[in-house]
Coordinates of C-alpha atoms in Angstrom, one line a residue:
M1 CA 0.2 0.1 -0.1
A2 CA 1.0 3.5 -0.7
T3 CA 0.3 6.8 0.4
I4 CA -0.6 9.7 -2.3
D5 CA 0.2 13.1 -1.8
P6 CA -3.2 14.4 -0.2
Q7 CA -3.8 17.2 -2.6
T8 CA -3.3 14.7 -5.5
L9 CA -5.6 12.4 -4.0
R10 CA -8.5 15.1 -3.3
Q11 CA -8.3 16.3 -6.9
A12 CA -8.7 12.6 -8.1
Q13 CA -11.6 12.0 -5.8
K14 CA -13.2 15.1 -7.2
I15 CA -12.8 13.5 -10.6
M16 CA -14.4 10.6 -9.4
L17 CA -17.3 12.4 -7.9
E18 CA -18.0 14.0 -11.3
M19 CA -18.2 10.4 -12.9
L20 CA -20.4 9.4 -10.0
V21 CA -22.9 12.4 -10.6
A22 CA -23.0 11.4 -14.4
F23 CA -23.6 8.1 -13.5
D24 CA -26.5 8.8 -11.2
Q25 CA -27.9 11.2 -13.8
L26 CA -28.0 8.7 -16.3
C27 CA -29.5 6.1 -14.0
T28 CA -32.2 8.8 -13.0
Q29 CA -33.1 9.2 -16.8
H30 CA -33.5 5.4 -17.5
N31 CA -35.2 4.4 -14.2
L32 CA -32.1 2.4 -13.0
R33 CA -31.4 1.3 -9.7
Y34 CA -28.0 1.2 -7.8
W35 CA -26.4 1.7 -4.5
L36 CA -23.3 3.0 -3.1
D37 CA -21.2 -0.1 -2.0
A38 CA -18.3 -1.1 0.0
G39 CA -15.9 2.1 1.2
T40 CA -18.1 4.4 -0.8
L41 CA -21.0 3.5 1.3
L42 CA -18.5 3.5 4.5
G43 CA -17.3 6.8 3.5
A44 CA -21.0 8.0 3.1
V45 CA -22.1 6.6 6.5
R46 CA -18.9 7.6 8.6
H47 CA -17.4 10.7 6.9
E48 CA -20.5 12.0 4.6
G49 CA -18.2 11.8 1.7
F50 CA -15.1 10.0 0.6
I51 CA -13.0 8.1 3.3
P52 CA -10.1 10.7 3.0
W53 CA -7.5 7.9 2.1
D54 CA -10.2 6.3 -0.3
D55 CA -9.1 6.0 -4.2
D56 CA -12.0 4.8 -6.1
I57 CA -15.8 4.5 -5.8
D58 CA -17.7 1.3 -5.6
I59 CA -21.1 0.8 -6.9
S60 CA -23.8 -2.0 -7.2
M61 CA -26.9 -2.7 -9.4
P62 CA -29.3 -5.3 -9.7
I63 CA -28.2 -7.5 -12.5
E64 CA -31.4 -6.5 -14.7
D65 CA -30.4 -2.6 -14.6
Y66 CA -26.6 -3.6 -14.7
Q67 CA -27.3 -5.1 -18.2
K68 CA -29.6 -2.3 -19.3
F69 CA -26.8 0.0 -18.2
M70 CA -24.1 -1.8 -20.3
E71 CA -26.3 -1.1 -23.3
I72 CA -26.9 2.6 -23.0
A73 CA -23.5 3.7 -21.4
P74 CA -21.2 3.6 -24.6
Q75 CA -23.6 6.0 -26.2
E76 CA -24.8 8.0 -23.3
L77 CA -22.0 8.7 -21.0
P78 CA -20.1 12.1 -21.2
K79 CA -16.9 11.9 -23.5
S80 CA -14.7 12.5 -20.5
I81 CA -15.4 8.9 -19.2
F82 CA -14.1 5.8 -21.0
F83 CA -16.8 2.8 -20.4
Q84 CA -14.4 0.0 -19.7
T85 CA -15.3 -3.9 -20.2
Q86 CA -13.4 -6.8 -22.0
E87 CA -15.2 -5.9 -25.0
S88 CA -14.4 -2.0 -25.1
D89 CA -10.8 -2.7 -23.9
P90 CA -9.6 -6.2 -24.7
D91 CA -6.6 -6.3 -22.1
F92 CA -8.7 -5.3 -19.4
P93 CA -8.4 -8.2 -16.8
F94 CA -11.7 -8.0 -15.0
D95 CA -15.1 -9.2 -15.5
Y96 CA -17.0 -6.3 -14.2
I97 CA -17.7 -2.8 -15.3
K98 CA -15.3 0.4 -14.6
L99 CA -16.0 3.9 -15.5
R100 CA -12.4 5.4 -16.0
S101 CA -11.7 8.9 -16.4
K102 CA -9.9 10.8 -19.1
K103 CA -8.6 13.5 -16.7
A104 CA -6.4 11.3 -14.2
K105 CA -4.5 8.3 -14.0
I106 CA -4.0 5.8 -11.3
I107 CA -1.7 3.3 -11.0
E108 CA -2.6 0.2 -8.8
F109 CA -0.7 -1.8 -6.5
H110 CA -0.9 -4.8 -8.7
E111 CA 0.1 -2.8 -11.7
K112 CA 3.3 -1.5 -10.2
G113 CA 6.4 -2.5 -12.5
K114 CA 4.4 -4.1 -15.2
K115 CA 3.6 -3.1 -18.8
V116 CA 0.0 -2.1 -18.7
G117 CA -2.0 -2.3 -22.2
Y118 CA -5.6 -1.2 -20.7
H119 CA -7.0 2.3 -19.8
Q120 CA -5.7 3.3 -16.2
G121 CA -7.9 6.5 -15.7
V122 CA -9.3 6.7 -12.0
F123 CA -12.3 4.8 -12.0
V124 CA -15.8 3.9 -10.7
D125 CA -16.6 0.2 -10.1
I126 CA -19.6 -1.0 -10.8
F127 CA -21.0 -4.6 -9.6
P128 CA -24.1 -6.7 -10.7
M129 CA -25.9 -8.1 -7.8
L130 CA -28.1 -11.0 -7.8
T131 CA -30.4 -12.9 -5.0
L132 CA -30.4 -16.6 -3.9
P133 CA -32.8 -18.4 -1.6
N134 CA -32.2 -17.6 2.0
T135 CA -31.5 -21.2 3.1
P136 CA -28.2 -22.8 4.8
F137 CA -27.8 -25.0 1.8
Y138 CA -27.5 -21.9 -0.8
H139 CA -25.4 -20.1 1.6
K140 CA -22.8 -22.9 1.9
F141 CA -23.1 -23.5 -2.2
Y142 CA -22.5 -19.7 -2.7
Q143 CA -19.6 -19.6 -0.2
G144 CA -18.1 -22.6 -2.4
M145 CA -18.8 -20.9 -5.8
F146 CA -16.8 -18.0 -4.9
E147 CA -13.8 -20.0 -3.7
L148 CA -13.8 -21.9 -7.0
I149 CA -14.3 -18.4 -8.8
R150 CA -11.1 -17.1 -6.7
S151 CA -9.4 -20.2 -7.6
V152 CA -9.4 -19.4 -11.2
S153 CA -8.9 -15.6 -11.0
P154 CA -5.4 -14.2 -11.4
V155 CA -6.5 -10.8 -10.7
S156 CA -7.9 -11.7 -7.5
L157 CA -6.2 -10.4 -4.1
H158 CA -6.4 -14.0 -2.8
T159 CA -4.9 -15.8 -5.9
P160 CA -1.4 -16.1 -7.2
E161 CA -0.9 -14.6 -10.4
G162 CA -1.0 -16.7 -13.4
Q163 CA -3.9 -18.8 -12.6
D164 CA -6.3 -17.2 -15.4
H165 CA -8.8 -19.5 -16.7
P166 CA -11.5 -17.1 -18.0
E167 CA -13.7 -19.7 -19.7
I168 CA -14.1 -21.7 -16.4
R169 CA -14.6 -18.5 -14.4
S170 CA -17.3 -17.7 -16.9
N171 CA -19.0 -20.8 -16.8
L172 CA -19.2 -20.6 -12.7
Q173 CA -20.9 -17.2 -12.9
E174 CA -23.1 -18.2 -15.4
S175 CA -24.2 -21.1 -13.0
L176 CA -24.6 -18.4 -10.3
H177 CA -26.3 -16.3 -12.4
R178 CA -29.0 -18.8 -13.4
L179 CA -30.0 -19.5 -9.7
H180 CA -31.1 -15.7 -9.6
Q181 CA -34.4 -15.5 -7.9
G182 CA -35.5 -12.0 -9.0
W183 CA -36.1 -9.1 -6.7
D184 CA -39.9 -9.9 -5.8
K185 CA -39.4 -12.7 -4.0
E186 CA -39.5 -12.9 -0.2
N187 CA -37.0 -14.3 2.1
T188 CA -34.1 -14.0 -0.4
K189 CA -30.6 -12.9 0.1
V190 CA -28.7 -10.4 -2.1
I191 CA -25.3 -11.6 -3.3
Y192 CA -22.4 -10.5 -5.6
G193 CA -22.6 -12.0 -9.0
G194 CA -19.1 -13.4 -9.2
E195 CA -17.6 -10.9 -11.2
M196 CA -15.6 -9.2 -8.6
P197 CA -14.3 -12.3 -6.7
D198 CA -12.7 -10.9 -3.6
V199 CA -16.1 -10.4 -1.7
A200 CA -18.4 -12.8 -1.0
A201 CA -21.1 -11.0 1.1
W202 CA -24.7 -12.0 1.9
F203 CA -27.5 -9.6 2.4
D204 CA -31.1 -9.7 3.5
R205 CA -33.2 -8.2 0.6
D206 CA -35.2 -6.3 2.7
K207 CA -32.5 -4.3 4.2
I208 CA -31.4 -3.3 1.0
F209 CA -35.1 -2.4 -0.7
P210 CA -36.5 0.3 -0.5
L211 CA -33.2 2.2 -1.3
K212 CA -33.1 5.5 0.4
K213 CA -30.9 8.9 -0.2
L214 CA -27.7 9.5 1.7
R215 CA -25.4 12.6 1.9
F216 CA -21.9 11.9 0.1
E217 CA -19.8 15.0 -0.7
K218 CA -22.5 17.5 -0.2
L219 CA -24.8 15.7 -2.7
E220 CA -27.2 12.9 -2.2
F221 CA -27.0 9.2 -4.0
W222 CA -28.9 5.9 -3.3
V223 CA -27.9 3.4 -0.5
P224 CA -29.1 0.5 0.9
H225 CA -32.2 0.9 3.3
D226 CA -30.3 -0.4 6.3
P227 CA -26.7 0.8 5.8
D228 CA -25.6 -0.9 9.0
H229 CA -26.7 -4.3 8.0
Y230 CA -25.1 -4.1 4.8
L231 CA -21.8 -2.6 6.3
S232 CA -21.8 -5.2 9.4
N233 CA -22.1 -8.2 6.7
L234 CA -19.3 -6.9 4.4
Y235 CA -16.6 -6.1 7.0
A236 CA -15.4 -8.3 9.7
F237 CA -14.1 -5.1 11.9
D238 CA -16.1 -2.3 13.4
Y239 CA -16.6 0.0 10.5
R240 CA -17.7 2.8 12.7
Q241 CA -14.1 2.9 14.0
L242 CA -11.3 4.6 12.2
P243 CA -8.4 2.3 11.7
P244 CA -4.8 3.0 12.8
E245 CA -3.0 5.9 11.4
D246 CA -0.6 3.5 9.7
Q247 CA -3.2 1.7 7.9
R248 CA -4.7 4.9 6.5
T249 CA -3.2 4.3 3.1
T250 CA -4.4 4.3 -0.5
H251 CA -4.7 1.1 -2.5
A252 CA -2.8 2.8 -5.6
E253 CA 0.9 3.1 -6.1
A254 CA 0.5 6.6 -7.8
M255 CA -1.9 9.0 -9.4
V256 CA -1.2 11.6 -12.2
I257 CA -3.9 14.6 -12.7
D258 CA -3.9 15.6 -16.4
P259 CA -3.1 19.1 -16.6

C-alpha cells in the first residue's frame, strides 16, 4: 500500500465524484437502480463523503439494471468517461464494469512495475448483484462457488498471479446467475454475481430495499435501506471505528492528474 499526496488524491476524488454524478443522472433518466457499496458506502455513513484516503468509488446494481446500463452507457456517458469492459478494452483483466476518467491516471498496487495495455484512468467500479434463496444450503453453495471463482481468477487478491482460466470462471459465474431469484420473491438474500471475486457477502433483500438517499460530498446518492446491516455483513471489523493511522493508506501506487 502507498500514500498519495493528499492534494493529488483530493483532486482525483473530485474527478471521481464527477463520474458518480454523471452515472447517477444517467440512471435517473433511465430508471435504473443502484446503491453505493463498500468503501464508498462506508464513507457516506462515517464521513458524509469519501473516506479521506480512499482512491475509488464502488457501486452495485441489480443484474437487470446492470445489463441495461451496459447497453446505454457507451452512447450516453460524457466523452470524458471511458466505459471499460473486456469488449471495449480487450486487455482489461476484470469481469465487471469500470468507468474510467480521461482526466487523471491511477497506477494500482498490482500494476506496479508492469507493462499495462488497458486504460488506467481513475475509476468507478460497478458490480452486478443477484438474489438467492435464504437457506443454509444456498449459503454454503454460494461460499463454495466463490472459492472456485477465486481459484481461477488471477486478478483476485486471494489468488497467486498466473492462474487465469476465463472460460471456467465464466461458466461458474453463469451457473450462479442461473440461480437468480429476481427481486420480488420474499426471504431471499442479495449476493455479488461473481464478477468481483474478492468479496462474498450475503445481505437480506429487505435490508437493501427500498433504497434511500444518503449524503455524500454535499450531494445525495442511493444507498441500502439499512446501511448498518450492509456494512456489518461486508466487514469483519467495526466499520464505525477509524483504523490506526499507519493503515490509512491508498490502494494506488501513484496518481497523475491531467493538466
